[in-house]
XYZ file of N, CA and C in Angstrom:
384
model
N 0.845 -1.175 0.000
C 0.000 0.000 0.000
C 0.882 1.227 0.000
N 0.509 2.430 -0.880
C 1.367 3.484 -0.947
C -0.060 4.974 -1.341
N 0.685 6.149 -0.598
C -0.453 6.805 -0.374
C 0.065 7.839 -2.324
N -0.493 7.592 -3.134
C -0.340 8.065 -4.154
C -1.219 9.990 -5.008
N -1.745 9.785 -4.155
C -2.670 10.931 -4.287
C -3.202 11.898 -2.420
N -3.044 12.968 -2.438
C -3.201 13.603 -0.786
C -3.971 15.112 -1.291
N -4.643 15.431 -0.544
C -5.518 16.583 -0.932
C -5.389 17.660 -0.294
N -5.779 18.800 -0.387
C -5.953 20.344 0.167
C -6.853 20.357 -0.333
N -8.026 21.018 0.114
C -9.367 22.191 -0.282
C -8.672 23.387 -0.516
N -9.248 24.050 -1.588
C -8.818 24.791 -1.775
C -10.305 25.848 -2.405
N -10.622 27.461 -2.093
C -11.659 27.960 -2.419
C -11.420 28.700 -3.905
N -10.550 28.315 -4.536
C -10.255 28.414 -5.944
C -9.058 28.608 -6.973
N -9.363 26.764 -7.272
C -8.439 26.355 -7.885
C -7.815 26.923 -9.008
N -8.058 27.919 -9.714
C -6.841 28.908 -10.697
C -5.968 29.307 -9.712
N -6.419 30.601 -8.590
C -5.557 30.604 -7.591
C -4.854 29.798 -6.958
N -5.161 28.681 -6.424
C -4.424 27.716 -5.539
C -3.399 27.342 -6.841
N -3.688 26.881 -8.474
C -2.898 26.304 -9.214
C -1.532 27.378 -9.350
N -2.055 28.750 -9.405
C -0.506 29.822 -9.466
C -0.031 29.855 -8.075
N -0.437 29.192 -7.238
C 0.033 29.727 -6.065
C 1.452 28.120 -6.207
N 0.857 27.395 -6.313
C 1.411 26.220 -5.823
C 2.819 25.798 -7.028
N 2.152 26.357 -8.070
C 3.214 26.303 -9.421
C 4.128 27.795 -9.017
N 3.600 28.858 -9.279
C 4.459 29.947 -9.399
C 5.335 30.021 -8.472
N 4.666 29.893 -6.889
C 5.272 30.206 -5.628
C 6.021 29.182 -4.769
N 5.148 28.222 -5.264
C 5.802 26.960 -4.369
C 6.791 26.206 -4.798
N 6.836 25.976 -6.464
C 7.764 25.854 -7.383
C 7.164 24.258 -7.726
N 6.060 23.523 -7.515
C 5.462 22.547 -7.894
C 5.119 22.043 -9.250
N 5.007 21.009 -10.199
C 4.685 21.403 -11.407
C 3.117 20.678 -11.850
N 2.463 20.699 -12.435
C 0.943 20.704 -12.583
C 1.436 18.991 -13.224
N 0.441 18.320 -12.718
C 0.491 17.104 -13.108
C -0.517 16.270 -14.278
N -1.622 16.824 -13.761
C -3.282 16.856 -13.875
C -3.949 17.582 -13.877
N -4.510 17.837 -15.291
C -5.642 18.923 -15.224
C -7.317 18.339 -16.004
N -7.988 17.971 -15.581
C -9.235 17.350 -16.538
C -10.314 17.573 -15.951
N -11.286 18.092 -16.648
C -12.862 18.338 -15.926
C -12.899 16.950 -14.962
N -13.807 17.650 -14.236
C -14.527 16.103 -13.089
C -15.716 17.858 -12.809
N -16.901 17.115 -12.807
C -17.933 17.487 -12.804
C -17.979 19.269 -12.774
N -18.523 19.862 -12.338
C -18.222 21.584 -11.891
C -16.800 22.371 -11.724
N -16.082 21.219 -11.466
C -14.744 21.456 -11.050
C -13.474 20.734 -12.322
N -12.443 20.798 -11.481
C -11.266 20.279 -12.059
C -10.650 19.211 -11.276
N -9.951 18.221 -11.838
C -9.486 16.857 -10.855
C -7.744 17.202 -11.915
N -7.230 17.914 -10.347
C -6.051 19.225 -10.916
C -5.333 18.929 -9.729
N -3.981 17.980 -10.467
C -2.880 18.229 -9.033
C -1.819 18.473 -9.277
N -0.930 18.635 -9.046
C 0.654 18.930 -8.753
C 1.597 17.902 -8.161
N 2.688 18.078 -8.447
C 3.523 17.083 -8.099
C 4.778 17.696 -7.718
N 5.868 17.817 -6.971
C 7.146 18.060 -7.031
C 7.727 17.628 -7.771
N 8.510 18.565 -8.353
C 9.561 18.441 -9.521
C 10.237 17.411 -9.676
N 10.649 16.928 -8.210
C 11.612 15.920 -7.716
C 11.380 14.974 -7.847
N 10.117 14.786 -8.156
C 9.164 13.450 -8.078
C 8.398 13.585 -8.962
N 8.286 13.542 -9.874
C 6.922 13.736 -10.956
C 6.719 12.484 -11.102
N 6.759 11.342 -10.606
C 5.634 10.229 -10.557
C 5.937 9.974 -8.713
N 5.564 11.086 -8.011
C 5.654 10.548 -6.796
C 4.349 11.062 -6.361
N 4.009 11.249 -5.173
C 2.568 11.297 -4.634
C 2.483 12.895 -5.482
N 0.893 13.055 -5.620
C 0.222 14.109 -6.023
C -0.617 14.528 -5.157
N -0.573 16.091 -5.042
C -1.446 17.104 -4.236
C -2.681 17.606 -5.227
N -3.188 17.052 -4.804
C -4.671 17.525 -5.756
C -5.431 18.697 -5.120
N -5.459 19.607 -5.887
C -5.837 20.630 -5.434
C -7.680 20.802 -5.224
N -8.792 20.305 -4.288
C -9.663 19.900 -4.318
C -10.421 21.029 -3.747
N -11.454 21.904 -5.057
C -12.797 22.379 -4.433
C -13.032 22.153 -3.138
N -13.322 22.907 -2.237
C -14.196 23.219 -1.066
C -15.749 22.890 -1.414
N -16.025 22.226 -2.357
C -17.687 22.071 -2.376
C -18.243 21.723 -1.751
N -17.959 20.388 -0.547
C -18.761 20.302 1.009
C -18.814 21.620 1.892
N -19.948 21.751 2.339
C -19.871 22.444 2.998
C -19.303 22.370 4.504
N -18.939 21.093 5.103
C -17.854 20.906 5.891
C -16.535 21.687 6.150
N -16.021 21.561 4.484
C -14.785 21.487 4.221
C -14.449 23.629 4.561
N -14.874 23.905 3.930
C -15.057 25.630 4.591
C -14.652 25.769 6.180
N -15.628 25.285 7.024
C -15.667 25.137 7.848
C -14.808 24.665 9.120
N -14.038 23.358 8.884
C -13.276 23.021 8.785
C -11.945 23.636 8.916
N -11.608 24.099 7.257
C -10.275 24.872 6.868
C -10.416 26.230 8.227
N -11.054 27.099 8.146
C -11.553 27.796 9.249
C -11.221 27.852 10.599
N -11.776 26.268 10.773
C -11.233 26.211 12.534
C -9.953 25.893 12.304
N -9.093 25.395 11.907
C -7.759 24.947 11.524
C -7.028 26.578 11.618
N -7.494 27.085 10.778
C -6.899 28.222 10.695
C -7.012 29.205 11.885
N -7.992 29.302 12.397
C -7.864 29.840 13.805
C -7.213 29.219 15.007
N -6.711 27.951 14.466
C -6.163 27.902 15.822
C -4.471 27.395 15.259
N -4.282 28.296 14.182
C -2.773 28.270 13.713
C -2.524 26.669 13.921
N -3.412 25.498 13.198
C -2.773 24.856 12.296
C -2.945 24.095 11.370
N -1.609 23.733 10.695
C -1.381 23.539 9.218
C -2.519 22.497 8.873
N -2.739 22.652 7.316
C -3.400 21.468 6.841
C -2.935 20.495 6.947
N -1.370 20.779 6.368
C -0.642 19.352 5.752
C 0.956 20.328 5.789
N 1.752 19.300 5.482
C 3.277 19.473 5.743
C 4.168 19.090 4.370
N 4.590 19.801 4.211
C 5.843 19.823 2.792
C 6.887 19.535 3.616
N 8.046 18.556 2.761
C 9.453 18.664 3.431
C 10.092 19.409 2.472
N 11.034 20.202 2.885
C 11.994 20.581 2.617
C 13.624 20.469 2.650
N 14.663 21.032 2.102
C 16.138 20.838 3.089
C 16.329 21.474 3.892
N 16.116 22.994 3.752
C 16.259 23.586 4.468
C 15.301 24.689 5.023
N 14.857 24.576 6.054
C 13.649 25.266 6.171
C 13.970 26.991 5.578
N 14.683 27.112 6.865
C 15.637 28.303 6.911
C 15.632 29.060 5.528
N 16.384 28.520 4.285
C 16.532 28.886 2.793
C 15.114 28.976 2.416
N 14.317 28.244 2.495
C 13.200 28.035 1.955
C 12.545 29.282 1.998
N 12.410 29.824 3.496
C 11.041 30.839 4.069
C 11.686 32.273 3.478
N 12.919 32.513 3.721
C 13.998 33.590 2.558
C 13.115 33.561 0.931
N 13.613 32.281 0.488
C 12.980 32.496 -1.120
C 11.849 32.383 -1.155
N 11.034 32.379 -0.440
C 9.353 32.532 -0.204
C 8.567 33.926 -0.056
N 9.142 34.169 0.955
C 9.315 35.427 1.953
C 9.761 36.640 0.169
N 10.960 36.394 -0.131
C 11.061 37.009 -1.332
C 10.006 37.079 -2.778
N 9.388 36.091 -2.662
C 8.357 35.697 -3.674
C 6.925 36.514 -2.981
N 6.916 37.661 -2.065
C 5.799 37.746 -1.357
C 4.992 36.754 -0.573
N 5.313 35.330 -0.240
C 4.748 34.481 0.569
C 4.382 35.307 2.124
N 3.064 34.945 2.649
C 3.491 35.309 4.071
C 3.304 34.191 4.791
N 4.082 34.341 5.783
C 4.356 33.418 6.869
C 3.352 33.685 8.791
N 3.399 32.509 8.999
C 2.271 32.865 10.251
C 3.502 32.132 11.243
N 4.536 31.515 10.783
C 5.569 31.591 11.764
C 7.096 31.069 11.157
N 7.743 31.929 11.436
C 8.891 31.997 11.016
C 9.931 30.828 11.061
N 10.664 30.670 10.712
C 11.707 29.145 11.238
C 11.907 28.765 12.180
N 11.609 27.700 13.059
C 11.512 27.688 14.405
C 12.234 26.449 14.696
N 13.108 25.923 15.306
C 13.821 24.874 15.758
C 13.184 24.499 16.575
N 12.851 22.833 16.684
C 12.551 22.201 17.786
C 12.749 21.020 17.801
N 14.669 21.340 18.326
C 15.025 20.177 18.251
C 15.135 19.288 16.830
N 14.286 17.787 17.042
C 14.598 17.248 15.628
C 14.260 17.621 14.472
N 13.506 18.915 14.515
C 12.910 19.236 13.528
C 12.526 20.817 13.079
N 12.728 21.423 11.790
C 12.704 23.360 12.198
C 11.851 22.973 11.300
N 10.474 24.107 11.385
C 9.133 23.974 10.850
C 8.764 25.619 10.473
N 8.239 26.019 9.691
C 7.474 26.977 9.656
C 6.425 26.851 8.801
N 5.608 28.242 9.195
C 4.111 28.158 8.658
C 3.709 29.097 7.299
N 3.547 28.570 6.370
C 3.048 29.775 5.445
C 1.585 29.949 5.041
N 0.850 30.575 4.550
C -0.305 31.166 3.818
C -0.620 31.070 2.856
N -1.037 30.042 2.095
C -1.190 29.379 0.991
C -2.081 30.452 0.249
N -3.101 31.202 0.636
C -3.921 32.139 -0.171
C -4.873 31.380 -0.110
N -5.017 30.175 -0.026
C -6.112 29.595 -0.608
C -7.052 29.188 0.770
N -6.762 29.393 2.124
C -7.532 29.614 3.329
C -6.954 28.261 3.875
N -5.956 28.016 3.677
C -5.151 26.756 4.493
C -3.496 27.527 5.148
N -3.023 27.225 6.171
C -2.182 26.827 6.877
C -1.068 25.724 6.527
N 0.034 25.639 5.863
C 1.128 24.936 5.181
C 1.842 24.633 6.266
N 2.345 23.686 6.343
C 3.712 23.891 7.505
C 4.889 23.285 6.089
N 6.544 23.440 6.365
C 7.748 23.408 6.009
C 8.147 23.055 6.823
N 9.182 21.702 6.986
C 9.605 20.936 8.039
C 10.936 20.404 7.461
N 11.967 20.334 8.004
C 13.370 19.967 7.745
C 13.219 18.846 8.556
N 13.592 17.652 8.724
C 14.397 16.855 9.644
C 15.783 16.809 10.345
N 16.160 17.265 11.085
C 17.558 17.532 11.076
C 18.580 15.805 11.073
């Protein structure tokens, strides 16, 4: 068993697609109607046949809701690795990204939080 596909809601997928390609540096994997919407994901460069982030409509009305409380209580949807956190939040930070917390060491692991635009909470995580 291997987890091949992982999701974000997102409240609109053109946006979430420049956010995640332009800013995040991801490259579009999948793009094809599925009903009202798009069945539209991304992949890391590094991996273009490795797991895909599908960028998924908010159409439950759960899912709003949800993203929401997450976000009020500062946290992430989901977690990207990185090498270096540190470098990362710099060339982000430079790209206009904003951040809800800066590089933070703890111990085995430095994490920070960015602002996807799209009403989710990101975390960036190094392993040391």
């Amino acid at each position: 068993m291997r987890i091949n596909i992982t999701s974000v809601y997102v409240d609109d997928q053109a946006m979430a697609l420049a956010f995640y390609t332009d800013k995040l540096g991801f490259t579009k994997k999948t793009d094809e109607p599925a009903g009202g919407a798009r069945w539209l994901t991304v992949v890391s460069p590094a991996e273009p046949d490795g797991t895909e982030l599908l960028l998924e409509p908010e159409g439950h009305p759960a899912a709003r809701t949800y993203k929401e409380a997450l976000v009020a209580d500062g946290i992430p949807f989901t977690q990207f690795a990185v090498d270096d956190v540190h470098a990362e939040v710099e060339r982000l930070k430079g790209l206009g990204v904003e951040f809800t917390q800066d590089a933070t060491d703890f111990g085995p692991v430095v994490t920070a939080v960015l602002d996807d635009t799209c009403g989710n909470l990101i975390q960036l995580a190094t392993m040391k």
